[in-house]
PDB file of C-alpha atoms in Angstrom:
ATOM      1  CA  MET A 188     206.612 -18.298  33.322  1.00 60.00           C
ATOM      2  CA  ASN A 189     203.637 -17.132  34.932  1.00 81.00           C
ATOM      3  CA  THR A 190     202.664 -15.605  31.613  1.00 84.00           C
ATOM      4  CA  THR A 191     203.116 -18.933  29.746  1.00 84.00           C
ATOM      5  CA  TYR A 192     200.411 -20.736  32.005  1.00 82.00           C
ATOM      6  CA  LEU A 193     197.992 -18.016  31.293  1.00 81.00           C
ATOM      7  CA  ILE A 194     198.266 -18.004  28.102  1.00 82.00           C
ATOM      8  CA  ILE A 195     197.124 -22.070  27.997  1.00 82.00           C
ATOM      9  CA  ALA A 196     194.920 -21.465  30.557  1.00 81.00           C
ATOM     10  CA  VAL A 197     193.111 -19.108  28.651  1.00 80.00           C
ATOM     11  CA  VAL A 198     192.991 -21.224  25.717  1.00 81.00           C
ATOM     12  CA  VAL A 199     191.854 -24.445  27.001  1.00 81.00           C
ATOM     13  CA  ILE A 200     188.760 -22.471  29.098  1.00 85.00           C
ATOM     14  CA  LEU A 201     187.841 -21.109  25.450  1.00 81.00           C
ATOM     15  CA  VAL A 202     189.077 -25.015  23.875  1.00 80.00           C
ATOM     16  CA  VAL A 203     186.529 -26.031  26.954  1.00 81.00           C
ATOM     17  CA  LEU A 204     184.272 -23.578  26.156  1.00 82.00           C
ATOM     18  CA  GLY A 205     183.971 -23.858  22.001  1.00 77.00           C
ATOM     19  CA  ALA A 206     183.373 -27.388  22.778  1.00 75.00           C
ATOM     20  CA  ILE A 207     180.386 -26.816  25.370  1.00 80.00           C
ATOM     21  CA  LEU A 208     179.332 -24.430  22.980  1.00 76.00           C
ATOM     22  CA  GLY A 209     179.633 -26.441  20.443  1.00 75.00           C
ATOM     23  CA  PHE A 210     177.347 -29.438  21.365  1.00 75.00           C
ATOM     24  CA  VAL A 211     174.096 -26.420  22.812  1.00 71.00           C
ATOM     25  CA  PHE A 212     174.740 -25.340  19.868  1.00 75.00           C
ATOM     26  CA  SER A 213     174.002 -29.302  18.037  1.00 71.00           C
ATOM     27  CA  ARG A 214     171.369 -29.428  19.732  1.00 72.00           C
ATOM     28  CA  ARG A 215     170.057 -27.012  19.418  1.00 75.00           C
ATOM     29  CA  GLN A 216     169.788 -27.257  15.787  1.00 75.00           C
ATOM     30  CA  ARG A 217     168.929 -31.397  16.039  1.00 74.00           C
ATOM     31  CA  THR A 218     165.665 -30.339  17.885  1.00 73.00           C
ATOM     32  CA  THR A 219     164.852 -27.002  14.907  1.00 78.00           C
ATOM     33  CA  ARG A 220     165.350 -29.468  12.134  1.00 81.00           C
ATOM     34  CA  LEU A 221     163.768 -32.187  14.304  1.00 76.00           C
ATOM     35  CA  GLN A 222     160.139 -29.655  15.217  1.00 78.00           C
ATOM     36  CA  ASP A 223     160.437 -27.994  11.767  1.00 78.00           C
ATOM     37  CA  LYS A 224     160.131 -31.369  10.349  1.00 82.00           C
ATOM     38  CA  PHE A 225     157.212 -33.389  12.748  1.00 83.00           C
ATOM     39  CA  GLY A 226     155.378 -29.885  13.807  1.00 80.00           C
ATOM     40  CA  SER A 227     152.838 -30.770  16.056  1.00 83.00           C
ATOM     41  CA  GLU A 228     153.869 -34.578  16.151  1.00 86.00           C
ATOM     42  CA  TYR A 229     157.322 -33.305  17.487  1.00 84.00           C
ATOM     43  CA  ASP A 230     155.552 -31.942  20.307  1.00 85.00           C
ATOM     44  CA  ARG A 231     152.761 -34.583  21.504  1.00 88.00           C
ATOM     45  CA  THR A 232     156.290 -36.946  21.120  1.00 89.00           C
ATOM     46  CA  VAL A 233     158.038 -34.778  23.820  1.00 88.00           C
ATOM     47  CA  LYS A 234     155.583 -35.351  25.852  1.00 90.00           C
ATOM     48  CA  THR A 235     154.650 -38.510  25.453  1.00 88.00           C
ATOM     49  CA  ALA A 236     158.394 -39.798  25.701  1.00 88.00           C
ATOM     50  CA  GLY A 237     159.004 -37.992  28.983  1.00 90.00           C
ATOM     51  CA  SER A 238     162.117 -35.682  27.553  1.00 88.00           C
ATOM     52  CA  GLU A 239     163.068 -34.197  24.447  1.00 85.00           C
ATOM     53  CA  LYS A 240     165.485 -36.936  24.483  1.00 86.00           C
ATOM     54  CA  ASN A 241     163.784 -39.643  24.383  1.00 90.00           C
ATOM     55  CA  ALA A 242     161.389 -37.436  21.854  1.00 89.00           C
ATOM     56  CA  GLN A 243     164.318 -37.859  19.073  1.00 87.00           C
ATOM     57  CA  ALA A 244     165.578 -41.032  20.103  1.00 89.00           C
ATOM     58  CA  GLU A 245     161.852 -41.977  18.993  1.00 88.00           C
ATOM     59  CA  LEU A 246     161.661 -40.331  16.051  1.00 89.00           C
ATOM     60  CA  LYS A 247     165.099 -41.704  15.230  1.00 90.00           C
ATOM     61  CA  ASP A 248     163.427 -45.182  15.241  1.00 91.00           C
ATOM     62  CA  ARG A 249     160.265 -44.365  13.559  1.00 90.00           C
ATOM     63  CA  GLN A 250     162.508 -43.027  10.683  1.00 89.00           C
ATOM     64  CA  LYS A 251     164.745 -46.394  10.779  1.00 91.00           C
ATOM     65  CA  HIS A 252     161.388 -48.751  10.903  1.00 90.00           C
ATOM     66  CA  VAL A 253     159.981 -46.991   7.569  1.00 89.00           C
ATOM     67  CA  ASP A 254     163.380 -46.549   5.571  1.00 89.00           C
ATOM     68  CA  ALA A 255     163.341 -50.677   6.260  1.00 90.00           C
ATOM     69  CA  LEU A 256     160.006 -50.636   5.130  1.00 88.00           C
ATOM     70  CA  ASN A 257     160.598 -50.455   1.547  1.00 87.00           C
ATOM     71  CA  ILE A 258     157.085 -48.556   1.033  1.00 89.00           C
ATOM     72  CA  ARG A 259     156.296 -49.227  -2.772  1.00 89.00           C
ATOM     73  CA  PRO A 260     154.541 -46.843  -5.533  1.00 90.00           C
ATOM     74  CA  LEU A 261     151.208 -47.844  -6.896  1.00 91.00           C
ATOM     75  CA  SER A 262     150.364 -49.049  -9.759  1.00 90.00           C
ATOM     76  CA  VAL A 263     148.207 -46.750 -11.967  1.00 90.00           C
ATOM     77  CA  SER A 264     145.154 -48.800 -12.414  1.00 91.00           C
ATOM     78  CA  GLU A 265     145.783 -49.736  -8.146  1.00 93.00           C
ATOM     79  CA  ARG A 266     145.348 -45.903  -7.682  1.00 93.00           C
ATOM     80  CA  GLU A 267     142.361 -45.511  -9.831  1.00 93.00           C
ATOM     81  CA  ARG A 268     140.201 -48.314  -8.151  1.00 95.00           C
ATOM     82  CA  PHE A 269     141.241 -46.317  -5.495  1.00 96.00           C
ATOM     83  CA  GLN A 270     139.855 -43.453  -6.148  1.00 96.00           C
ATOM     84  CA  ALA A 271     136.849 -45.362  -7.623  1.00 97.00           C
ATOM     85  CA  GLU A 272     136.547 -46.641  -4.003  1.00 97.00           C
ATOM     86  CA  TRP A 273     136.838 -43.256  -2.251  1.00 97.00           C
ATOM     87  CA  VAL A 274     134.000 -41.648  -4.653  1.00 96.00           C
ATOM     88  CA  ALA A 275     131.886 -44.114  -3.580  1.00 97.00           C
ATOM     89  CA  ILE A 276     132.193 -44.106  -0.116  1.00 97.00           C
ATOM     90  CA  GLN A 277     131.694 -40.225  -0.117  1.00 95.00           C
ATOM     91  CA  ALA A 278     128.601 -40.809  -1.449  1.00 96.00           C
ATOM     92  CA  LYS A 279     127.341 -43.299   0.482  1.00 96.00           C
ATOM     93  CA  PHE A 280     127.679 -41.208   3.198  1.00 95.00           C
ATOM     94  CA  VAL A 281     124.735 -39.021   2.853  1.00 93.00           C
ATOM     95  CA  ASP A 282     122.923 -41.697   3.904  1.00 95.00           C
ATOM     96  CA  GLN A 283     124.816 -44.100   5.260  1.00 96.00           C
ATOM     97  CA  PRO A 284     127.730 -41.891   7.324  1.00 96.00           C
ATOM     98  CA  GLY A 285     128.273 -44.605  10.079  1.00 95.00           C
ATOM     99  CA  GLN A 286     129.192 -47.186   7.336  1.00 96.00           C
ATOM    100  CA  ALA A 287     131.077 -44.382   5.546  1.00 97.00           C
ATOM    101  CA  THR A 288     134.008 -43.880   8.003  1.00 96.00           C
ATOM    102  CA  VAL A 289     133.799 -47.101   8.224  1.00 96.00           C
ATOM    103  CA  GLU A 290     135.076 -48.461   4.650  1.00 96.00           C
ATOM    104  CA  ALA A 291     137.222 -45.128   4.780  1.00 97.00           C
ATOM    105  CA  ASP A 292     139.307 -46.422   7.405  1.00 95.00           C
ATOM    106  CA  HIS A 293     139.219 -50.027   5.865  1.00 95.00           C
ATOM    107  CA  LEU A 294     140.106 -47.605   2.650  1.00 96.00           C
ATOM    108  CA  ILE A 295     143.266 -45.957   3.949  1.00 95.00           C
ATOM    109  CA  MET A 296     144.714 -49.002   5.967  1.00 93.00           C
ATOM    110  CA  GLU A 297     143.864 -51.292   2.414  1.00 95.00           C
ATOM    111  CA  VAL A 298     146.017 -48.615   1.321  1.00 94.00           C
ATOM    112  CA  MET A 299     148.817 -48.964   3.079  1.00 93.00           C
ATOM    113  CA  LYS A 300     149.292 -52.462   3.264  1.00 93.00           C
ATOM    114  CA  LEU A 301     148.821 -52.315  -0.656  1.00 92.00           C
ATOM    115  CA  ARG A 302     151.870 -49.743  -0.050  1.00 92.00           C
ATOM    116  CA  ALA A 303     153.700 -52.583   2.662  1.00 90.00           C
ATOM    117  CA  TYR A 304     153.334 -49.946   5.276  1.00 91.00           C
ATOM    118  CA  PRO A 305     152.234 -52.103   8.673  1.00 88.00           C
ATOM    119  CA  VAL A 306     148.701 -52.646   9.573  1.00 86.00           C
ATOM    120  CA  SER A 307     147.700 -54.299  12.018  1.00 85.00           C
ATOM    121  CA  ASP A 308     148.331 -51.913  14.454  1.00 89.00           C
ATOM    122  CA  PHE A 309     146.872 -48.395  14.697  1.00 92.00           C
ATOM    123  CA  ASP A 310     150.118 -46.319  16.852  1.00 91.00           C
ATOM    124  CA  GLN A 311     153.170 -48.259  14.923  1.00 90.00           C
ATOM    125  CA  ARG A 312     150.104 -47.128  11.824  1.00 91.00           C
ATOM    126  CA  ALA A 313     150.466 -43.652  13.483  1.00 93.00           C
ATOM    127  CA  ALA A 314     154.293 -43.748  13.465  1.00 92.00           C
ATOM    128  CA  ASP A 315     154.805 -45.117   9.926  1.00 91.00           C
ATOM    129  CA  ILE A 316     152.553 -42.010   8.452  1.00 90.00           C
ATOM    130  CA  SER A 317     154.248 -39.165  11.510  1.00 91.00           C
ATOM    131  CA  ILE A 318     157.533 -40.313   9.106  1.00 91.00           C
ATOM    132  CA  ASN A 319     156.551 -39.351   6.211  1.00 87.00           C
ATOM    133  CA  TYR A 320     152.844 -37.840   7.235  1.00 89.00           C
ATOM    134  CA  PRO A 321     153.825 -35.566   9.707  1.00 89.00           C
ATOM    135  CA  THR A 322     151.421 -32.752   8.977  1.00 86.00           C
ATOM    136  CA  LEU A 323     148.274 -35.486   8.345  1.00 89.00           C
ATOM    137  CA  VAL A 324     149.246 -38.279  11.821  1.00 91.00           C
ATOM    138  CA  SER A 325     147.094 -36.244  14.066  1.00 91.00           C
ATOM    139  CA  ASN A 326     144.126 -35.318  11.930  1.00 92.00           C
ATOM    140  CA  TYR A 327     144.773 -39.752  11.237  1.00 94.00           C
ATOM    141  CA  ARG A 328     144.910 -40.109  14.761  1.00 94.00           C
ATOM    142  CA  ALA A 329     140.781 -38.246  15.353  1.00 95.00           C
ATOM    143  CA  ALA A 330     139.957 -39.579  13.014  1.00 95.00           C
ATOM    144  CA  ARG A 331     140.485 -43.372  14.258  1.00 94.00           C
ATOM    145  CA  GLU A 332     139.162 -41.796  17.841  1.00 95.00           C
ATOM    146  CA  ILE A 333     136.005 -40.872  15.849  1.00 96.00           C
ATOM    147  CA  ALA A 334     135.274 -44.366  13.996  1.00 94.00           C
ATOM    148  CA  ILE A 335     135.665 -45.679  17.225  1.00 94.00           C
ATOM    149  CA  LYS A 336     132.835 -43.884  18.206  1.00 95.00           C
ATOM    150  CA  ASN A 337     131.488 -44.485  15.623  1.00 95.00           C
ATOM    151  CA  GLU A 338     131.683 -48.145  16.824  1.00 93.00           C
ATOM    152  CA  GLN A 339     130.018 -47.581  19.875  1.00 95.00           C
ATOM    153  CA  HIS A 340     127.454 -45.533  18.036  1.00 93.00           C
ATOM    154  CA  SER A 341     128.105 -42.464  20.420  1.00 95.00           C
ATOM    155  CA  ALA A 342     129.723 -40.144  17.078  1.00 95.00           C
ATOM    156  CA  ASN A 343     127.771 -37.725  15.847  1.00 96.00           C
ATOM    157  CA  THR A 344     126.394 -37.150  11.698  1.00 95.00           C
ATOM    158  CA  GLU A 345     129.583 -33.958  12.154  1.00 96.00           C
ATOM    159  CA  GLU A 346     132.535 -35.721  14.152  1.00 96.00           C
ATOM    160  CA  LEU A 347     131.609 -38.512  11.072  1.00 96.00           C
ATOM    161  CA  ARG A 348     131.958 -35.482   8.422  1.00 96.00           C
ATOM    162  CA  GLN A 349     134.620 -34.549  10.629  1.00 97.00           C
ATOM    163  CA  ALA A 350     136.550 -38.216   9.923  1.00 96.00           C
ATOM    164  CA  ILE A 351     135.268 -38.636   6.563  1.00 97.00           C
ATOM    165  CA  ILE A 352     137.500 -34.768   5.791  1.00 96.00           C
ATOM    166  CA  TYR A 353     140.491 -36.210   7.769  1.00 96.00           C
ATOM    167  CA  TYR A 354     140.998 -39.627   5.933  1.00 96.00           C
ATOM    168  CA  ARG A 355     140.595 -37.585   3.028  1.00 95.00           C
ATOM    169  CA  SER A 356     143.570 -35.445   3.508  1.00 94.00           C
ATOM    170  CA  LEU A 357     145.538 -38.941   3.727  1.00 93.00           C
ATOM    171  CA  PHE A 358     143.973 -40.733   1.216  1.00 94.00           C
ATOM    172  CA  ASP A 359     144.723 -38.320  -0.389  1.00 93.00           C
ATOM    173  CA  GLU A 360     148.569 -37.824   0.301  1.00 90.00           C
ATOM    174  CA  LEU A 361     148.454 -41.657   0.007  1.00 91.00           C
ATOM    175  CA  LEU A 362     147.243 -41.595  -3.711  1.00 90.00           C
ATOM    176  CA  LYS A 363     149.924 -38.780  -4.971  1.00 85.00           C
ATOM    177  CA  GLU A 364     151.294 -38.956  -8.314  1.00 64.00           C
ATOM    178  CA  GLU A 365     154.766 -39.779  -7.657  1.00 64.00           C
ATOM    179  CA  SER A 366     153.892 -42.263  -5.518  1.00 55.00           C
ATOM    180  CA  VAL A 367     152.085 -43.984  -8.308  1.00 58.00           C
ATOM    181  CA  VAL A 368     154.275 -45.562 -11.027  1.00 61.00           C
ATOM    182  CA  PRO A 369     152.830 -46.333 -14.541  1.00 64.00           C
ATOM    183  CA  GLU A 370     151.939 -49.575 -15.970  1.00 59.00           C
ATOM    184  CA  ARG A 371     154.628 -52.152 -17.558  1.00 56.00           C
ATOM    185  CA  LYS A 372     153.351 -53.426 -20.881  1.00 52.00           C
TER     186      LYS A 372
END
């Protein structure tokens, strides 16, 4: 009888240990997947949320929010119009870098609004961008900080140039070919 109880105890211990290890392993895999997907945005979210668990919940909520937005692609004519506006902004940068930066910020918001992203709050825009463009969201935040310095007339030309580069990378992603639908005839 003692042998039977011993075998049952060992099996129960192994099952419990397996369940614990399975939980730890699955949690570690989820963390790795999120780190791979979000990169530095994952680390930033952990820092601001206070823990990995809170950060993961926040990223999950962001994903749900973006999934509910029904982001729409641009038409070919919309894409061409925005590209022409961007070329004009870049040309303006030579003589009016501050104004060009303001216009670049507004153009990004206009594209996002047309594609059905909410644009009223910068933090929400950045959170939404982090889902589809996680590698660009830190640049978008940096560009926004420079734009704020520009509003205060304290940004230098090099900072404004960097903001334009940051805006351009996001702009290019928002206007990518797969984000465009053919015109209807």
